[in-house]
Tab-separated table of C-alpha atoms in Angstrom:
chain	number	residue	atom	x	y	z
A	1	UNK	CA	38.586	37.899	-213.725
A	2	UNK	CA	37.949	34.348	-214.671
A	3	UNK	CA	35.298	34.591	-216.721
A	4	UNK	CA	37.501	37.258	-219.257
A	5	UNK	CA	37.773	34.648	-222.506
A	6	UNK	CA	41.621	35.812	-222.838
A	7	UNK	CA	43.769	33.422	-224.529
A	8	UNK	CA	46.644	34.531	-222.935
A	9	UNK	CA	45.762	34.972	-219.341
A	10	UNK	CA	45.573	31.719	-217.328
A	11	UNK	CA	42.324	31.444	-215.764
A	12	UNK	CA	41.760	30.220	-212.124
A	13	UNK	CA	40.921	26.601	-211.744
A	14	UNK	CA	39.022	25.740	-208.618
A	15	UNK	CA	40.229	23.049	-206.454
A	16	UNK	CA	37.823	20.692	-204.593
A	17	UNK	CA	38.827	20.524	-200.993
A	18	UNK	CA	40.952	18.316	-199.738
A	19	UNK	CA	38.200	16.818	-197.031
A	20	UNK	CA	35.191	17.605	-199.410
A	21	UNK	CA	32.384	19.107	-198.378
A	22	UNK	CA	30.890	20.162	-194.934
A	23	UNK	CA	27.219	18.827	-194.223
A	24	UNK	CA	25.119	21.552	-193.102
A	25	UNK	CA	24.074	22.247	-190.096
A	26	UNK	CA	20.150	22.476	-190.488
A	27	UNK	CA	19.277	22.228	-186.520
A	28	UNK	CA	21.951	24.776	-185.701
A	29	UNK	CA	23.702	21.786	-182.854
A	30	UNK	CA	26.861	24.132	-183.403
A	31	UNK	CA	26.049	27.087	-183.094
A	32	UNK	CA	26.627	28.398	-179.888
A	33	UNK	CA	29.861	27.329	-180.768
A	34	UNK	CA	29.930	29.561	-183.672
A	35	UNK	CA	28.512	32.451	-182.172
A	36	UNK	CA	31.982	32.080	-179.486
A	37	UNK	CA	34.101	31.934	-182.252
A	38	UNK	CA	32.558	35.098	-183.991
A	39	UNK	CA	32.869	36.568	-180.972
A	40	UNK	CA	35.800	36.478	-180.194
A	41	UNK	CA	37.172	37.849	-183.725
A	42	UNK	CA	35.209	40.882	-183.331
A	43	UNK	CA	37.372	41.036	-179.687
A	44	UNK	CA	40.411	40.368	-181.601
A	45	UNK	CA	40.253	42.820	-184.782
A	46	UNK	CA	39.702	39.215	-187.022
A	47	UNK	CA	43.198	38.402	-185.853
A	48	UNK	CA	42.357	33.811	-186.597
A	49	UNK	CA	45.509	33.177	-184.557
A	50	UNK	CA	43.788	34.518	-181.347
A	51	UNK	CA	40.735	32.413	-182.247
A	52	UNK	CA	42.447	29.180	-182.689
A	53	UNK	CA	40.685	27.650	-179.554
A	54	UNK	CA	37.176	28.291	-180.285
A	55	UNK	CA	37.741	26.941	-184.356
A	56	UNK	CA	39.008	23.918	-182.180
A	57	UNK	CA	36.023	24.050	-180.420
A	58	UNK	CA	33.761	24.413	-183.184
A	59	UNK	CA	35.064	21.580	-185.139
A	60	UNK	CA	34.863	19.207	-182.499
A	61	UNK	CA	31.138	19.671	-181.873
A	62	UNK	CA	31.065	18.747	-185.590
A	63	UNK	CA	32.312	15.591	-185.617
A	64	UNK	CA	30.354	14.738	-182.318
A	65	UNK	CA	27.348	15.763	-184.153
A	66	UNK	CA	28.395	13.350	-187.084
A	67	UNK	CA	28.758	16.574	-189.397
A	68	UNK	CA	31.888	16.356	-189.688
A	69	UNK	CA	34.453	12.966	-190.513
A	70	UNK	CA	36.219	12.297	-187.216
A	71	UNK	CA	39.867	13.140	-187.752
A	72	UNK	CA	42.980	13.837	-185.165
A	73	UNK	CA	43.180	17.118	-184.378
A	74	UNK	CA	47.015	17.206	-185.337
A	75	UNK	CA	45.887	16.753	-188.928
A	76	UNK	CA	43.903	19.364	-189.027
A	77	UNK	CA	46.691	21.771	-187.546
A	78	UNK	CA	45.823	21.986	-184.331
A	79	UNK	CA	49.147	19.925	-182.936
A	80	UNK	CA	50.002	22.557	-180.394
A	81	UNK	CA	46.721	23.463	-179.127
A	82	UNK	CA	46.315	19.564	-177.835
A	83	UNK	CA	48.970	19.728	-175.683
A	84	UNK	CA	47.851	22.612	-173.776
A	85	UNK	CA	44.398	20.938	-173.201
A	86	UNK	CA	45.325	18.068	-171.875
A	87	UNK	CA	47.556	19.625	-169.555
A	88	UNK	CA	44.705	21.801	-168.287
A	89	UNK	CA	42.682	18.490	-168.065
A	90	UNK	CA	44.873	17.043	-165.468
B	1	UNK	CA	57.728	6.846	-298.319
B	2	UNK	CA	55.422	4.408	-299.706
B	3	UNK	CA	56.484	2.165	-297.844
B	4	UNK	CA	56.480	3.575	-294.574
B	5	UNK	CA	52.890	4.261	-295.148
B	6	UNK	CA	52.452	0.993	-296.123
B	7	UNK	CA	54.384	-0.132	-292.553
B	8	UNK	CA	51.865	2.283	-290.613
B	9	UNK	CA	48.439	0.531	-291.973
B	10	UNK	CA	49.753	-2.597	-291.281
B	11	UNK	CA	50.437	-1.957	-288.058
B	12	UNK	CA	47.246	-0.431	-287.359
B	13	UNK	CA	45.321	-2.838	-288.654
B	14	UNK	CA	47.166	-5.373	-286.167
B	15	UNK	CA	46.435	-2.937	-283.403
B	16	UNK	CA	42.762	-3.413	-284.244
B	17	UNK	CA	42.520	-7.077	-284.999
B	18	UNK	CA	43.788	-7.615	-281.520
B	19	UNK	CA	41.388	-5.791	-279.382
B	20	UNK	CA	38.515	-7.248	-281.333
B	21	UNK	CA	39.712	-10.567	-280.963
B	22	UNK	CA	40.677	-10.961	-277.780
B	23	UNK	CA	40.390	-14.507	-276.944
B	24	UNK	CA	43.065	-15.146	-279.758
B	25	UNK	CA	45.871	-17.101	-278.615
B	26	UNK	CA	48.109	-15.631	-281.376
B	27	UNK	CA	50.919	-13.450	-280.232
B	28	UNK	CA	50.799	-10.349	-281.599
B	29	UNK	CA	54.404	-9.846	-281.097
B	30	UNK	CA	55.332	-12.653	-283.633
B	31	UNK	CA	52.943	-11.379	-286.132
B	32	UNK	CA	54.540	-7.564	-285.728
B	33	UNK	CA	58.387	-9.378	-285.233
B	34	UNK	CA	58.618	-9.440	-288.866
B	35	UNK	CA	57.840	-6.114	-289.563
B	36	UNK	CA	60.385	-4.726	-287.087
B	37	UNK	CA	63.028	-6.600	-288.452
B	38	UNK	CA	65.803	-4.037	-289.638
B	39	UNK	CA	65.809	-5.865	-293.472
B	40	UNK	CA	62.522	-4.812	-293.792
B	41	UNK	CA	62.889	-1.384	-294.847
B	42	UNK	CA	65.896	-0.156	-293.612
B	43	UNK	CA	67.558	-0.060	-289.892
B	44	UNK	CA	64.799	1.201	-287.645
B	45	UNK	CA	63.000	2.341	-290.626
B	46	UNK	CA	59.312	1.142	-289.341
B	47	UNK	CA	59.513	2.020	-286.007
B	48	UNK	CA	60.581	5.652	-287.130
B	49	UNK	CA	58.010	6.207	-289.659
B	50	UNK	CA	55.191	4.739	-287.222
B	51	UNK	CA	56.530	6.896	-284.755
B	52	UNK	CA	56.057	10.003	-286.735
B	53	UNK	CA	52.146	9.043	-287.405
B	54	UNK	CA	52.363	8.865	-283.733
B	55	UNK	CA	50.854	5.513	-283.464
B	56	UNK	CA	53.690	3.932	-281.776
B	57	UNK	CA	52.473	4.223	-278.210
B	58	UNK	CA	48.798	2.906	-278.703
B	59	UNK	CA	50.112	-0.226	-280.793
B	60	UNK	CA	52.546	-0.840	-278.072
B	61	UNK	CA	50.132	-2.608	-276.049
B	62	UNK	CA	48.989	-4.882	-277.883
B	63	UNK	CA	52.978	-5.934	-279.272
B	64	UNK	CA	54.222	-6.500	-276.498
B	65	UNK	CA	54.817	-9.967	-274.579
B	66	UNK	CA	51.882	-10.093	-272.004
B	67	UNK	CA	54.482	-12.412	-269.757
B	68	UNK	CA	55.830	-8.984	-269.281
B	69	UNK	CA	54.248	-7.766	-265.680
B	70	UNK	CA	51.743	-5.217	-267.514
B	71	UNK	CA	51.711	-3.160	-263.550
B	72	UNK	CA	55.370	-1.905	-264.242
B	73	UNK	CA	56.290	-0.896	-267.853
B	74	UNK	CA	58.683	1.369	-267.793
B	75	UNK	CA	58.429	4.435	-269.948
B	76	UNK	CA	61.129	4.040	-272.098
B	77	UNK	CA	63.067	1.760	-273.626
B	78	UNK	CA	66.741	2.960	-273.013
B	79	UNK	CA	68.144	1.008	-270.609
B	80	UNK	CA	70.559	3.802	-268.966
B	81	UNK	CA	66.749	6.011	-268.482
B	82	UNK	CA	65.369	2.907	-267.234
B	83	UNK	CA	67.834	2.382	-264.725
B	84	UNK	CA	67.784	6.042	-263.600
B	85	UNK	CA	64.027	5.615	-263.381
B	86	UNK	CA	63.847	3.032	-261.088
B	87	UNK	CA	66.792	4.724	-258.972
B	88	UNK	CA	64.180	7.086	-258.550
B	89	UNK	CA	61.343	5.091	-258.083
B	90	UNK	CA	63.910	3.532	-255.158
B	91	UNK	CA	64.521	6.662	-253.743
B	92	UNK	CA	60.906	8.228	-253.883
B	93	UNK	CA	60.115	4.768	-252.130
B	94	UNK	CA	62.641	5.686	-249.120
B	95	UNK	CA	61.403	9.244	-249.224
B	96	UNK	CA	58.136	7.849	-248.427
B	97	UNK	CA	58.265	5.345	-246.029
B	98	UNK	CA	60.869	8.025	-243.919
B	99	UNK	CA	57.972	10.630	-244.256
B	100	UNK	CA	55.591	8.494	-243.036
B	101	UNK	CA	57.530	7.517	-240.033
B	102	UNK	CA	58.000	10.963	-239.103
B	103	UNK	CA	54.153	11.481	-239.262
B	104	UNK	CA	53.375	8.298	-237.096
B	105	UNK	CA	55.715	9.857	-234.676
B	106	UNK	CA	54.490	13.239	-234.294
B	107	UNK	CA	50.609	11.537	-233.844
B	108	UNK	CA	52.437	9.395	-231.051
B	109	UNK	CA	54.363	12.428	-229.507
B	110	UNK	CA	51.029	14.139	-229.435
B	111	UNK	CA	49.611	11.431	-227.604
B	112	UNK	CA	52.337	11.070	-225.248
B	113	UNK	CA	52.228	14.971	-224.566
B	114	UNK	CA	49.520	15.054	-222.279
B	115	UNK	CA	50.628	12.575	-219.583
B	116	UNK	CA	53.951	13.911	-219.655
B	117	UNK	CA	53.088	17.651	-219.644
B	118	UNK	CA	51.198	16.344	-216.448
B	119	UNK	CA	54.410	15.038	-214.808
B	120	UNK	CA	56.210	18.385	-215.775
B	121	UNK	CA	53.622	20.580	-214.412
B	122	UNK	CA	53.791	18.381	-210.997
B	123	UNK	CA	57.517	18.469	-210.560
B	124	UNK	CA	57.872	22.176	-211.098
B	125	UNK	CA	54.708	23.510	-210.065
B	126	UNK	CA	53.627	25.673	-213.200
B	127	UNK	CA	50.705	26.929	-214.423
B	128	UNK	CA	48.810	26.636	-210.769
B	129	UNK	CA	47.910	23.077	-211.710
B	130	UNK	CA	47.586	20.572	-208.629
B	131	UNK	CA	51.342	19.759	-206.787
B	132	UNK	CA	50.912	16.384	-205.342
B	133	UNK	CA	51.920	16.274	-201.724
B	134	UNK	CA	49.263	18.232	-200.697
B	135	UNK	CA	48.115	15.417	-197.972
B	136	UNK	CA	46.736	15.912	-194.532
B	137	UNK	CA	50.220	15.087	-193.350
B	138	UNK	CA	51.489	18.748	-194.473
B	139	UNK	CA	49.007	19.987	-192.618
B	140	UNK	CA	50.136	18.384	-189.420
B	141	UNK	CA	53.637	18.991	-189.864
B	142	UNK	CA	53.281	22.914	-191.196
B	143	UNK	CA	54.839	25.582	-189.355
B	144	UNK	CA	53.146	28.997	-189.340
B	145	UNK	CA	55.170	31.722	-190.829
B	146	UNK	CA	54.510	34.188	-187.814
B	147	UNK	CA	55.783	37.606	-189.622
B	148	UNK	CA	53.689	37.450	-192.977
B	149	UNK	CA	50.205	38.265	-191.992
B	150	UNK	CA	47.941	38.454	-194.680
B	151	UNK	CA	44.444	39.817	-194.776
B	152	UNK	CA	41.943	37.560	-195.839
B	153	UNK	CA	38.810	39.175	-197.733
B	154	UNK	CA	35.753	37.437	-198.169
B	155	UNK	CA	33.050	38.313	-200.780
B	156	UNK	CA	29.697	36.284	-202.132
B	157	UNK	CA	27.384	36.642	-204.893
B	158	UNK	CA	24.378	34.983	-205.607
B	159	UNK	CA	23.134	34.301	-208.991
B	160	UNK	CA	19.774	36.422	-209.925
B	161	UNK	CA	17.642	33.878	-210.137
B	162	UNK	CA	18.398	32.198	-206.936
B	163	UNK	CA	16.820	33.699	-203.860
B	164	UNK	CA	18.552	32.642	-201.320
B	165	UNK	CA	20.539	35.305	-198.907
B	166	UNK	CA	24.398	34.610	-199.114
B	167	UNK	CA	26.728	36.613	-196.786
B	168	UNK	CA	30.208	36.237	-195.383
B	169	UNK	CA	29.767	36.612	-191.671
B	170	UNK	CA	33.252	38.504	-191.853
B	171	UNK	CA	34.383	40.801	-194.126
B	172	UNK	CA	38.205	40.105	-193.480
B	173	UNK	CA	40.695	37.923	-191.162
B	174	UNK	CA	44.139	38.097	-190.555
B	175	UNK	CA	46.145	34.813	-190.984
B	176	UNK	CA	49.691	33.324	-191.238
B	177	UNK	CA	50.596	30.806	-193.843
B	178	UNK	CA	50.694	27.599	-192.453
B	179	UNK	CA	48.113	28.500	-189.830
B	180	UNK	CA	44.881	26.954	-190.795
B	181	UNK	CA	41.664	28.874	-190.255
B	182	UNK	CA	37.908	28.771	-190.043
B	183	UNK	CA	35.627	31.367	-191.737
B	184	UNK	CA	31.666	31.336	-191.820
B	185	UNK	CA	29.464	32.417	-194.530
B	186	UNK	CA	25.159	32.614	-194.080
B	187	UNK	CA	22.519	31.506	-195.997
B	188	UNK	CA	18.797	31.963	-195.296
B	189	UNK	CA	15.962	30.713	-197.668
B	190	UNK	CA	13.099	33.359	-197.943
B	191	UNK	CA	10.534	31.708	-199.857
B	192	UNK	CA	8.583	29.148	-199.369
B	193	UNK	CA	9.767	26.501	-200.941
B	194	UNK	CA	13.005	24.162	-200.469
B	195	UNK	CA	15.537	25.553	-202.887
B	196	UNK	CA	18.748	23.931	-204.107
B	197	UNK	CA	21.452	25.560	-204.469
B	198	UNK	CA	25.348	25.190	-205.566
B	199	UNK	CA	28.499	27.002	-204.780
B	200	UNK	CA	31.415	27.332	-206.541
B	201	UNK	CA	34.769	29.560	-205.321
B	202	UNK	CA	37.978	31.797	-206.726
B	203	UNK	CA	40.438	33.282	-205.128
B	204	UNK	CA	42.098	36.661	-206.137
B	205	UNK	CA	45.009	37.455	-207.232
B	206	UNK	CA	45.250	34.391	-209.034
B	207	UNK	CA	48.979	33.625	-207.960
B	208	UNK	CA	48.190	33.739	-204.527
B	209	UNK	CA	45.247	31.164	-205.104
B	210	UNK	CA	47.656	28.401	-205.845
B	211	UNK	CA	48.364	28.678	-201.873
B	212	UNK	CA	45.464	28.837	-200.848
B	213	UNK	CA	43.978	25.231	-199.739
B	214	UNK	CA	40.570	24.114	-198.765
B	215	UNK	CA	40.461	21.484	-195.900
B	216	UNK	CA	36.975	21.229	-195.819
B	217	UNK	CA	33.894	23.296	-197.085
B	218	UNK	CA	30.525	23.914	-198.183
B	219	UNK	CA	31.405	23.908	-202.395
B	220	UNK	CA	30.594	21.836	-205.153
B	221	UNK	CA	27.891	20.397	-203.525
B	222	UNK	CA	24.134	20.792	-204.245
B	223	UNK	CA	23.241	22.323	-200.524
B	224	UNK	CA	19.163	22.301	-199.965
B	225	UNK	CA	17.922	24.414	-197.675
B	226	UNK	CA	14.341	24.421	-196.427
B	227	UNK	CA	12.076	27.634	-196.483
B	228	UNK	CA	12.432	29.889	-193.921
B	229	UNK	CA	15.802	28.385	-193.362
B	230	UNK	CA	19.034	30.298	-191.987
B	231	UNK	CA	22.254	28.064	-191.662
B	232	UNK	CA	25.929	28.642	-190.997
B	233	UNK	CA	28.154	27.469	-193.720
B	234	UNK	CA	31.764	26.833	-192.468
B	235	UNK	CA	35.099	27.326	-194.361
B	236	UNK	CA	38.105	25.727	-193.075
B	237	UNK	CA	41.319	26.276	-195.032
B	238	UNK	CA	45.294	27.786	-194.825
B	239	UNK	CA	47.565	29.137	-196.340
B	240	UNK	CA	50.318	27.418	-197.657
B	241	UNK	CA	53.696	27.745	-195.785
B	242	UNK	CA	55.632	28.163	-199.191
B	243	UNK	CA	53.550	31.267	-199.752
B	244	UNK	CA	56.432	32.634	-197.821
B	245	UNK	CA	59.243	31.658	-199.696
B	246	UNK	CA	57.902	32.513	-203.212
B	247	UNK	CA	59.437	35.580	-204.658
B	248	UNK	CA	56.589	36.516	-206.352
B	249	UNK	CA	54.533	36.915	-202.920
B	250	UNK	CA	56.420	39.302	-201.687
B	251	UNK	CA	54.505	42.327	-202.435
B	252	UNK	CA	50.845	40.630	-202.159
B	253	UNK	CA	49.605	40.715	-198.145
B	254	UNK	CA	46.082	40.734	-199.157
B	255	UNK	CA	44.099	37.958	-200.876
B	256	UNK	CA	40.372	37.376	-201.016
B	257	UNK	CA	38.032	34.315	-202.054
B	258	UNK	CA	34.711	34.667	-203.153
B	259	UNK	CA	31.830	32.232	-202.905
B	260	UNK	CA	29.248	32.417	-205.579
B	261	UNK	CA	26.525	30.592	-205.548
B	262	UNK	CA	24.168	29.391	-208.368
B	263	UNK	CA	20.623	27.452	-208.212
B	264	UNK	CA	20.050	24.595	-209.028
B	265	UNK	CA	16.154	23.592	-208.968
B	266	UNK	CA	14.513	20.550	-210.796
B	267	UNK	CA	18.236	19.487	-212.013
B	268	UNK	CA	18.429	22.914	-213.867
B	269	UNK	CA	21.898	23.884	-214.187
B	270	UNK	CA	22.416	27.840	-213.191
B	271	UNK	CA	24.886	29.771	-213.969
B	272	UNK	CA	27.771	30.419	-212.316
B	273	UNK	CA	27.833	34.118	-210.464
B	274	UNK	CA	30.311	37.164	-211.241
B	275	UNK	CA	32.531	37.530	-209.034
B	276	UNK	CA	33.485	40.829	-207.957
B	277	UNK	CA	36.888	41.912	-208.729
């Protein structure tokens, strides 16, 4: 759809993201974490808000592995899962 | 008659004395005065018989008083056309300068569009150009908008010349706006040699793609992969929360981006993929 040359029709512009772009993960350091997550949206029927925990999860082995910038966990919308693990922790 | 033929050669052979002779400091004018003195055959008589032989205008030069500005001889000699001639020259001059004004202005208008367009499209959001506020502090203080779900389809192509394998590890997911998400897509490199490859994105329908926001992923970026080599590529992004409130949205529940990928070996520049509508 946005390669029709229509004059009329606006055309989609890509955004960069907001964080940039992901490293990759050559040795596979996160994948067991990945293989959880996938996991557990098969369980779910792809339902993400079920999931929410192992993304967490995944993420943070990213930034341990220096794949990832380190950033709070609120900014990246996870607010209200912190709460609940620290909790757990004590 | 005689003697306004006699008049006319005299005149003429003025006109022609003077433009051989230019470094003469005579004055023409007081050699022709006499001659257009009104005793000398009649009132007016020589300049209307020269100016039926129609050598009035070419002799004119040359009798008139050079201290005259030569740049701005009027056409005629009546004063009432003369003054009605340079009332127009006045106005024409006004005219002018006003047109030109205008078309300085519309060259800085033009300039001054683009910025200010800008502005416009930030303040109301058209076109699906970039709203500023889009900072990681949305993100943290978003709240998901538990009773839209929307499917999520993901799709990837791969550019023919590029052999890598590209696949969404999910077909679909089910989010909220405001919820942020992770997605995976996999790439394996079956040759045997390191390829280099670059990824590019779109989202369908294009409305809903102004909501959709990319935290962090693996686009834009020349990504190398070794041969033999299979990696996970992560997508983390949401929805936004206004998706919600926009009348527009309220039929659409399903939206889908698409990774394409195109290679990118020895600094070639591939082409970018089709997507698949």
């Amino acid at each position: 759809m946005s390669t029709a040359m229509n004059f009329g029709t606006k055309s989609f512009q890509p955004r960069p993201p907001e964080k940039g772009s992901f490293p990759l993960d050559h040795f596979g350091e996160c994948k067991s974490f990945k293989e959880k997550f996938m996991k557990c949206l098969h369980d779910n029927y792809f339902e993400n808000a079920l999931c929410r925990n192992e993304s967490k999860e995944y993420l943070e082995c990213r930034m341990e592995r220096k794949l990832m910038l380190q950033e709070p966990l609120e900014k990246l919308g996870f607010g209200d899962l912190i709460g609940g693990k620290s909790e757990a922790k004590k | 008659m005689g003697g306004v033929w006699h008049t006319a050669w005299r005149r003429l052979f003025f006109c022609g004395w003077h433009s051989f002779h230019r470094g003469s400091t005579a004055r023409p004018a007081e050699r022709v005065e006499p001659f257009l003195r009104p005793e000398w055959n009649g009132i007016g008589g020589a300049e209307r018989g020269l100016r039926l032989l129609g050598t009035w205008k070419r002799c004119n030069l040359g009798a008139r008083d050079p201290a005259v500005q030569p740049s701005r001889r009027p056409k005629s000699s009546n004063p009432f056309r003369r003054a009605q001639e340079e009332e127009w020259r006045r106005r024409n001059k006004t005219a002018l300068t006003y047109v030109a004004a205008v078309a300085v202005g519309m060259l800085g208008v033009s300039y001054a569009a683009v910025p200010l367009y800008r502005l416009y499209c930030q303040t109301t959001g058209l076109g699906g150009s970039v709203v500023a506020g889009h900072a990681s502090d949305q993100i943290e203080n978003m709240v998901p908008v538990k009773d839209r779900i929307i499917k999520v389809t993901f799709n990837a192509d791969v550019h023919a010349s590029l052999q890598w394998n590209f696949r969404p590890q999910q077909t679909e997911i089910f989010v909220v706006p405001g919820e942020t998400a992770l997605a995976f897509y996999k790439a394996k490199n079956p040759t045997d040699k390191p390829v280099i490859g670059i990824s590019t994105y779109n989202v369908v329908p294009f409305e809903a793609g102004q909501y959709f926001n990319k935290i962090q992923c693996f686009c834009f970026e020349e990504q190398r992969l070794n041969p033999q080599e299979e990696v996970d590529m992560p997508v983390f992004f949401y929805i936004d929360p206004e998706f919600a409130e926009d009348p527009r949205m309220i039929k659409r529940e399903a939206g889908e981006p698409q990774s394409s990928r195109k290679k990118r070996k020895n600094c070639q520049p591939g082409v970018h993929g089709q997507p698949v509508i």
